[in-house]
Tab-separated table of C-alpha atoms (C1' of nucleotides) in Angstrom:
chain	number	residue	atom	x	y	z
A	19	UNK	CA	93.518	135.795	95.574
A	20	UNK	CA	93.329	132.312	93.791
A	21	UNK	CA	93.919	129.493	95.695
A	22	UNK	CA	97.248	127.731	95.495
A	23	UNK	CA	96.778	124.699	93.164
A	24	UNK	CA	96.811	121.694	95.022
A	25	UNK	CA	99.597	119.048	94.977
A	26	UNK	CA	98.810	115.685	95.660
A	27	UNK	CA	100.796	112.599	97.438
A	28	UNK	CA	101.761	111.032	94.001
A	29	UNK	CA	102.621	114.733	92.621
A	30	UNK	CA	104.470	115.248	95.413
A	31	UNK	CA	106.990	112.507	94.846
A	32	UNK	CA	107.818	114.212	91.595
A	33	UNK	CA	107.782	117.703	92.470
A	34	UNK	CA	110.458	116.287	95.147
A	35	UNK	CA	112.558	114.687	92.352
A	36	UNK	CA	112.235	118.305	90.150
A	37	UNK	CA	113.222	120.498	92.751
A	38	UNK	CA	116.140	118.223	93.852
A	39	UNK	CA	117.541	118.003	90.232
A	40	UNK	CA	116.432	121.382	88.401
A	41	UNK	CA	115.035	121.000	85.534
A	42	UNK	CA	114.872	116.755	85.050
A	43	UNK	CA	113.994	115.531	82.077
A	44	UNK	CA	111.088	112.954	82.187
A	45	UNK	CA	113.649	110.023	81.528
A	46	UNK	CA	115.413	110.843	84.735
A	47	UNK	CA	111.898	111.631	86.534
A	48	UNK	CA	111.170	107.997	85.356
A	49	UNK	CA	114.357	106.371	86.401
A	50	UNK	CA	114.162	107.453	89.607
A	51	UNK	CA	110.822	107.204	90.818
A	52	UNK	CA	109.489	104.039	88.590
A	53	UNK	CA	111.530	101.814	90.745
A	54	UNK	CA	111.475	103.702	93.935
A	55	UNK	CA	107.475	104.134	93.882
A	56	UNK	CA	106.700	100.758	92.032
A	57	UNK	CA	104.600	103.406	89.182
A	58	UNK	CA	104.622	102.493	85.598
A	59	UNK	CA	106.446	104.734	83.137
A	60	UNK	CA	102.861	105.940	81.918
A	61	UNK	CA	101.547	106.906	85.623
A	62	UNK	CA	104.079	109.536	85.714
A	63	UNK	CA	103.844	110.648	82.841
A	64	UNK	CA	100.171	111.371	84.141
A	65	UNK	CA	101.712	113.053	87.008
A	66	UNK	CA	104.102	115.303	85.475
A	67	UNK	CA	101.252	116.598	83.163
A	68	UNK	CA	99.032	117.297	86.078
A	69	UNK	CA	101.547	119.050	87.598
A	70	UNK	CA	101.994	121.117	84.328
A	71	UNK	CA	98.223	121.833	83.973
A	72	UNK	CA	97.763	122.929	87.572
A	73	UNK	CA	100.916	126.107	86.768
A	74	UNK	CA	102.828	123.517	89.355
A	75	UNK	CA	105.936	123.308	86.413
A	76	UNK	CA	106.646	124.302	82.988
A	77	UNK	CA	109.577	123.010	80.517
A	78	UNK	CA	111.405	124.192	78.068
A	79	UNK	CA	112.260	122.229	74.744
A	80	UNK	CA	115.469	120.869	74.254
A	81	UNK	CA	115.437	118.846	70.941
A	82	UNK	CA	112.630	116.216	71.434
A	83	UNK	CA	113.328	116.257	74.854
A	84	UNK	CA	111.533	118.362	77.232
A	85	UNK	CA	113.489	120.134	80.273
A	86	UNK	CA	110.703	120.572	83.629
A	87	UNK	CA	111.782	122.688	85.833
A	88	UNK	CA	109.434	124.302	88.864
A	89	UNK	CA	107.323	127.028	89.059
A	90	UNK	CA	107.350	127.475	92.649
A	91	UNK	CA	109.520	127.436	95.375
A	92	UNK	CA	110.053	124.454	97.544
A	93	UNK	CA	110.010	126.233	100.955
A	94	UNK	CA	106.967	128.251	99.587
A	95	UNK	CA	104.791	125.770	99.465
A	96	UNK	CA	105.715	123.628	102.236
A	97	UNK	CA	105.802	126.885	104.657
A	98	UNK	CA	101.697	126.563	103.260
A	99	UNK	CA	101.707	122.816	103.708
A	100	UNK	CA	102.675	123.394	107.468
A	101	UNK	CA	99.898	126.255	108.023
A	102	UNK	CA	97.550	124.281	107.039
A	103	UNK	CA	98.764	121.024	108.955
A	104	UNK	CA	98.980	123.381	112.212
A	105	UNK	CA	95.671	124.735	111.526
A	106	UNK	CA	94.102	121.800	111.001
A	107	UNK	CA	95.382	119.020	112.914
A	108	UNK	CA	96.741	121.320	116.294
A	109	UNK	CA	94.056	124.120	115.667
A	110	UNK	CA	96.988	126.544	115.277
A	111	UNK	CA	98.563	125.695	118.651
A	112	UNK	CA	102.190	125.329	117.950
A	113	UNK	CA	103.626	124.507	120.802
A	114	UNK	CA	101.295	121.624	121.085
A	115	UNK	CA	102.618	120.900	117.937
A	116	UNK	CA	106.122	120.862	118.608
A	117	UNK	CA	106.243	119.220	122.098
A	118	UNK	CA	104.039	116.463	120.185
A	119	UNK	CA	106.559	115.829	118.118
A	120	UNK	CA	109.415	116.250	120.041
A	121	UNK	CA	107.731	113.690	122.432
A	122	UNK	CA	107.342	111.083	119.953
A	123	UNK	CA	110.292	111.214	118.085
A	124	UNK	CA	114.034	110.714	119.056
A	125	UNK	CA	116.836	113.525	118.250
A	126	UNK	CA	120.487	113.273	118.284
A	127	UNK	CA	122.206	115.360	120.827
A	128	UNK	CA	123.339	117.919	117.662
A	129	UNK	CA	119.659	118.205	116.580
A	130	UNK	CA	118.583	119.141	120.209
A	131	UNK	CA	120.978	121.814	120.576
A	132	UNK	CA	120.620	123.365	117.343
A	133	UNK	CA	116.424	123.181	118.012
A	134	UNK	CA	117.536	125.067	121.635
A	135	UNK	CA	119.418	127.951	119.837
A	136	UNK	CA	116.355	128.796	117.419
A	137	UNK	CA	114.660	128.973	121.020
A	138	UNK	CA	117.580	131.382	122.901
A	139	UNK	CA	117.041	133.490	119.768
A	140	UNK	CA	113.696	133.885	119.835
A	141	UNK	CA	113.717	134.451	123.296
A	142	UNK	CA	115.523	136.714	122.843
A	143	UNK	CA	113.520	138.663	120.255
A	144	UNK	CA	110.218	138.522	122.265
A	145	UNK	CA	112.118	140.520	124.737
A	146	UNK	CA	113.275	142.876	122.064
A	147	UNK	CA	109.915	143.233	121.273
A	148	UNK	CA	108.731	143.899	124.568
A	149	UNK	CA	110.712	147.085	125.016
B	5	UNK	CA	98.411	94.810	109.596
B	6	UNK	CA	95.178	96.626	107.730
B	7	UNK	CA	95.679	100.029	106.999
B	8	UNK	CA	94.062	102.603	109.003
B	9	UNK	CA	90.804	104.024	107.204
B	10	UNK	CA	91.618	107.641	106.527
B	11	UNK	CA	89.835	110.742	108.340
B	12	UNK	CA	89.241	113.434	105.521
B	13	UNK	CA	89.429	116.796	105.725
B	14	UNK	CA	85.603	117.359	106.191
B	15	UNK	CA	84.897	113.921	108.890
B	16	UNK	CA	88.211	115.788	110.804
B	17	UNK	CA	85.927	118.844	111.441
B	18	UNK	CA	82.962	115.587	112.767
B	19	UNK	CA	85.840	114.086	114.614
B	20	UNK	CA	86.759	117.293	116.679
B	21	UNK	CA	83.280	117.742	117.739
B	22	UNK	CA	83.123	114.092	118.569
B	23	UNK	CA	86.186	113.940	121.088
B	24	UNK	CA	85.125	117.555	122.556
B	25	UNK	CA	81.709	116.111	123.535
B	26	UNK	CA	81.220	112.248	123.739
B	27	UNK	CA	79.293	111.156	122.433
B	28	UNK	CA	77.332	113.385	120.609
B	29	UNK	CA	73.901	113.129	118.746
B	30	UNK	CA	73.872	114.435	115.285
B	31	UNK	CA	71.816	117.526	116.365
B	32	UNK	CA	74.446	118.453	118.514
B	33	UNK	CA	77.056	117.872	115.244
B	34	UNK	CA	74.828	119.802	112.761
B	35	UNK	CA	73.983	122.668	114.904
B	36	UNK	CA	77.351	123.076	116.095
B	37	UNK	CA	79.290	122.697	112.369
B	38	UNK	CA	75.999	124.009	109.897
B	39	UNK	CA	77.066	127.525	111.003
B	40	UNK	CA	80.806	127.076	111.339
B	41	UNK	CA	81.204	125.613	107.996
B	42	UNK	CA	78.317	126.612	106.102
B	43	UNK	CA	77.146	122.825	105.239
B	44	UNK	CA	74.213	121.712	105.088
B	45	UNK	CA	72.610	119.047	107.568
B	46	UNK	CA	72.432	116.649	105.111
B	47	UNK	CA	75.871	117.126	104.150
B	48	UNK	CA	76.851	116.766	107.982
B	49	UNK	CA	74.868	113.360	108.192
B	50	UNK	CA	76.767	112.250	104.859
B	51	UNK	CA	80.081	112.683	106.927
B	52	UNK	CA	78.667	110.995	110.479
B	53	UNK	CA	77.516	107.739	107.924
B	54	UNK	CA	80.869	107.886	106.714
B	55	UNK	CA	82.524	107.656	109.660
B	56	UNK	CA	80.664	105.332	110.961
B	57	UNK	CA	81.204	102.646	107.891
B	58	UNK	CA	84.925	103.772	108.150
B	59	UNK	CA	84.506	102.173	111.995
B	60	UNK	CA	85.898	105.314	112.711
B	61	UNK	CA	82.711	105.949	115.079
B	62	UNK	CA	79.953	104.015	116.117
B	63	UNK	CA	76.441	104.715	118.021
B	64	UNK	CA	74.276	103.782	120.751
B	65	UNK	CA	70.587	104.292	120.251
B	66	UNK	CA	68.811	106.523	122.686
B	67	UNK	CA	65.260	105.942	121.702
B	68	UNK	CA	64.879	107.878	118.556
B	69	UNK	CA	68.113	109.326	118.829
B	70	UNK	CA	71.310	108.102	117.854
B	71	UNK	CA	74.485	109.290	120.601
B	72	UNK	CA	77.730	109.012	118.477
B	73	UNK	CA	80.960	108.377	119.902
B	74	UNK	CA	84.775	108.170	118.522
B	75	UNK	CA	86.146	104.422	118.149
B	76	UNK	CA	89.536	105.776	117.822
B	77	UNK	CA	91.329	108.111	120.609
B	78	UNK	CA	92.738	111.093	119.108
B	79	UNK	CA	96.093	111.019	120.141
B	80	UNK	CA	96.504	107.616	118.223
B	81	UNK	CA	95.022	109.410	115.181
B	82	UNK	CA	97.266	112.316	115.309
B	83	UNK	CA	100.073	110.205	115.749
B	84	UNK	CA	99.496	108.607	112.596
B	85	UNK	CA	98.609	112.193	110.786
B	86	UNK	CA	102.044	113.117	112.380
B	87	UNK	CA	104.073	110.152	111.214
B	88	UNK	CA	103.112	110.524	107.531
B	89	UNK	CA	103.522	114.503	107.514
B	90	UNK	CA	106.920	114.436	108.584
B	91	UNK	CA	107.600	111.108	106.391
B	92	UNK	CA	105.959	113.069	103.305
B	93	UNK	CA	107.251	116.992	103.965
B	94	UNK	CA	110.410	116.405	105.620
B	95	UNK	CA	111.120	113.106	104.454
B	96	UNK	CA	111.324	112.174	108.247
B	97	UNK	CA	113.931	114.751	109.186
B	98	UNK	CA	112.196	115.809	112.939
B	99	UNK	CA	114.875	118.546	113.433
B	100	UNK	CA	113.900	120.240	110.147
B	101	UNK	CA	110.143	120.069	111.068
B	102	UNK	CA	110.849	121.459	113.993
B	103	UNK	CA	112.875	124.472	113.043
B	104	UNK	CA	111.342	125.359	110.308
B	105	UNK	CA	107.869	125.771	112.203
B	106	UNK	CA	109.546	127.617	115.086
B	107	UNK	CA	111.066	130.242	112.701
B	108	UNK	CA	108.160	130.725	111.114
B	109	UNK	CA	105.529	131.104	113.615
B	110	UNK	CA	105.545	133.184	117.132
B	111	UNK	CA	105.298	131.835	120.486
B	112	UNK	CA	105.333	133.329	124.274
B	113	UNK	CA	108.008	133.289	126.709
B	114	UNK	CA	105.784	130.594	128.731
B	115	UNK	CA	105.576	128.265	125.718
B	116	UNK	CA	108.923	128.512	124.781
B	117	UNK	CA	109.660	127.354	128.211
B	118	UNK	CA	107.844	124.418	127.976
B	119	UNK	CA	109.860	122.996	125.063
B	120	UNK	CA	113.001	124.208	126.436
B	121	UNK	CA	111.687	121.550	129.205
B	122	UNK	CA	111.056	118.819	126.759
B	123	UNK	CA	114.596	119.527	125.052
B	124	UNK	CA	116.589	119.284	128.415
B	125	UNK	CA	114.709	116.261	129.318
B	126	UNK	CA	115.317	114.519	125.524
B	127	UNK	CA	118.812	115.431	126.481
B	128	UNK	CA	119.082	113.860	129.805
B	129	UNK	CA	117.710	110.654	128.091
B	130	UNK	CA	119.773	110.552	125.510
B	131	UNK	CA	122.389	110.551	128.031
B	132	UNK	CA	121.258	107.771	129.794
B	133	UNK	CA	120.665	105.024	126.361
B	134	UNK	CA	124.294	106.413	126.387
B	135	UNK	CA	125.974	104.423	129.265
C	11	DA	C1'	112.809	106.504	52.061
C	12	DC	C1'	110.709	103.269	55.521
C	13	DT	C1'	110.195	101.376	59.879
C	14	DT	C1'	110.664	101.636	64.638
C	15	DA	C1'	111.645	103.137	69.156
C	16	DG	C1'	111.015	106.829	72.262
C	17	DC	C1'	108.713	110.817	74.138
C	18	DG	C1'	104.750	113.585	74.743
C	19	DT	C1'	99.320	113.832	74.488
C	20	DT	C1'	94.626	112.038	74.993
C	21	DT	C1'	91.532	109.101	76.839
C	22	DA	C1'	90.056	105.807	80.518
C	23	DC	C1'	88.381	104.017	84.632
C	24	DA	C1'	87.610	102.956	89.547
C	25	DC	C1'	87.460	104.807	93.977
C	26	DA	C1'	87.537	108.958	97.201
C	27	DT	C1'	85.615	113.244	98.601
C	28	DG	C1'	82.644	117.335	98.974
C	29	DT	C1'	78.190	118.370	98.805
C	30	DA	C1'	73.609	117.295	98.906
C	31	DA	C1'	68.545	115.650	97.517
C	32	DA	C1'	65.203	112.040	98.056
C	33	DC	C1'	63.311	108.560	100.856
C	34	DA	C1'	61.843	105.919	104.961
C	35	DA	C1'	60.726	105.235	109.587
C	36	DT	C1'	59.177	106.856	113.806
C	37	DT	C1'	57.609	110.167	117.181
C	38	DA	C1'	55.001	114.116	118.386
C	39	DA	C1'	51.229	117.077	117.643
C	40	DT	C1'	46.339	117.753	116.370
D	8	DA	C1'	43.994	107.912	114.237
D	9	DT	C1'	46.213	111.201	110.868
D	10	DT	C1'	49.414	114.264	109.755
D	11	DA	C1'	53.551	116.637	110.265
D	12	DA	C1'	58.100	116.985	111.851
D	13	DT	C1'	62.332	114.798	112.943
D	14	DT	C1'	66.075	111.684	112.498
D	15	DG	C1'	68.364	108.235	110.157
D	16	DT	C1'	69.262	105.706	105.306
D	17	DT	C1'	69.915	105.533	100.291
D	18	DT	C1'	71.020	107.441	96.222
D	19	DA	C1'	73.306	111.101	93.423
D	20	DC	C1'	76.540	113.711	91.096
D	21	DA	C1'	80.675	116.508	89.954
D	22	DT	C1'	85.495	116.763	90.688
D	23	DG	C1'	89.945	114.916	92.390
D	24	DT	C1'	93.335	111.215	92.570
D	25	DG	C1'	95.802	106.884	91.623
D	26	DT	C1'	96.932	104.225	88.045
D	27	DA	C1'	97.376	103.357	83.502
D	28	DA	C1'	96.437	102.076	78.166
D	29	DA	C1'	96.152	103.852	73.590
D	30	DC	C1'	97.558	107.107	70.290
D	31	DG	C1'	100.417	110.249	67.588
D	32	DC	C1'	104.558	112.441	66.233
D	33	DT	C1'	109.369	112.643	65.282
D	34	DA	C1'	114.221	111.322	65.455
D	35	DA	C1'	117.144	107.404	64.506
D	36	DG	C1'	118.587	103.292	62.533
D	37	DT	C1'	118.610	100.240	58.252
DNA sequence: ACTTAGCGTTTACACATGTAAACAATTAAT
DNA sequence: ATTAATTGTTTACATGTGTAAACGCTAAGT
């Protein structure tokens, strides 16, 4: 299999804006990040047509204005984007990975107790497994 | 503050070896990553020179030989690799990290104890900023 | 119809990164 | 002492990435 074009910091920024607000126009691409990111009008257009040359996004035509819309799926490629982070920063050891973060970051007392019921279940399915 | 110098993808495979063994010579380095990544030793001597005008590493001459060793602990560096994946991925959301890597990977009973630890201790200390 | 503003396309350019070859200095072998 | 092997230093080169300027086409205003 090919490997998954790559997506880059800057690209990133946009492919957040296009997935948030499917399909943007460049205009609103623009509006929103030129500000936000400090990038000149030009710069992403250079990003946009990266991410159109890599199979990242495509448009359709509306009038003289161009519709982008994704290819690929948001949780797709970040579900890659973690592999590869857990490969290569933990060596694939997740739970060194998790208590790492846990351990570093703060949680409200909702976001602890919804992290402990993805635990109970899978608990609970290792045992399923078991029999 | 200076920004830290990044740690590519390639000087992270140097780095490992580095912090495993320290400090290291560079035969140790090449004959230990030649074979696991099929580089050459030049290439590997590229990457220690890198590193080492990064300030990322420095040396201490042993005779001929040079022994490596890490200027940076790793923790500290995967702190920072941390900070800016969940800042980039997750836009800093730590509970969404967090689920979404425990849904999608597998653990054992004895390491999802271990967080369930981390959890109830969060919890407790969250209670106590509390009064 | 003619000019202009707006949107997309092409070209640019410096620095980073992966991947090494070529070179120099020094030690070890003959 | 000379030569060869080893280890570190310099130079190289293609591609990727951040950051745009310049250019060209077409719709819109006069």
């Amino acid at each position: 299999m090919k490997k998954a074009p790559n997506i880059t910091d800057a690209e990133w920024e946009v492919m957040k804006l296009i997935w948030n607000n499917n399909p943007s126009t460049s205009e609103q691409i623009i509006s929103a990040l030129s500000p936000k990111m400090g990038w000149s009008a030009q710069t992403i257009k250079t990003l946009i047509n990266r991410l159109l040359k890599k199979g990242i996004i495509d448009f359709e035509k509306e009038g003289r204005i161009y519709k982008y819309y994704p290819l690929i799926l948001k949780e797709d490629y970040i579900r890659t984007e973690n592999r590869s982070f857990l490969e290569k920063v933990y060596d694939g050891a997740l739970s060194m990975l998790v208590s790492n973060f846990l351990e570093e970051e703060s949680l409200s007392e909702n976001e602890i107790e919804k992290i402990q019921k993805i635990l109970e279940k899978k608990k609970n399915e290792n045992q399923d497994n078991k029999k």
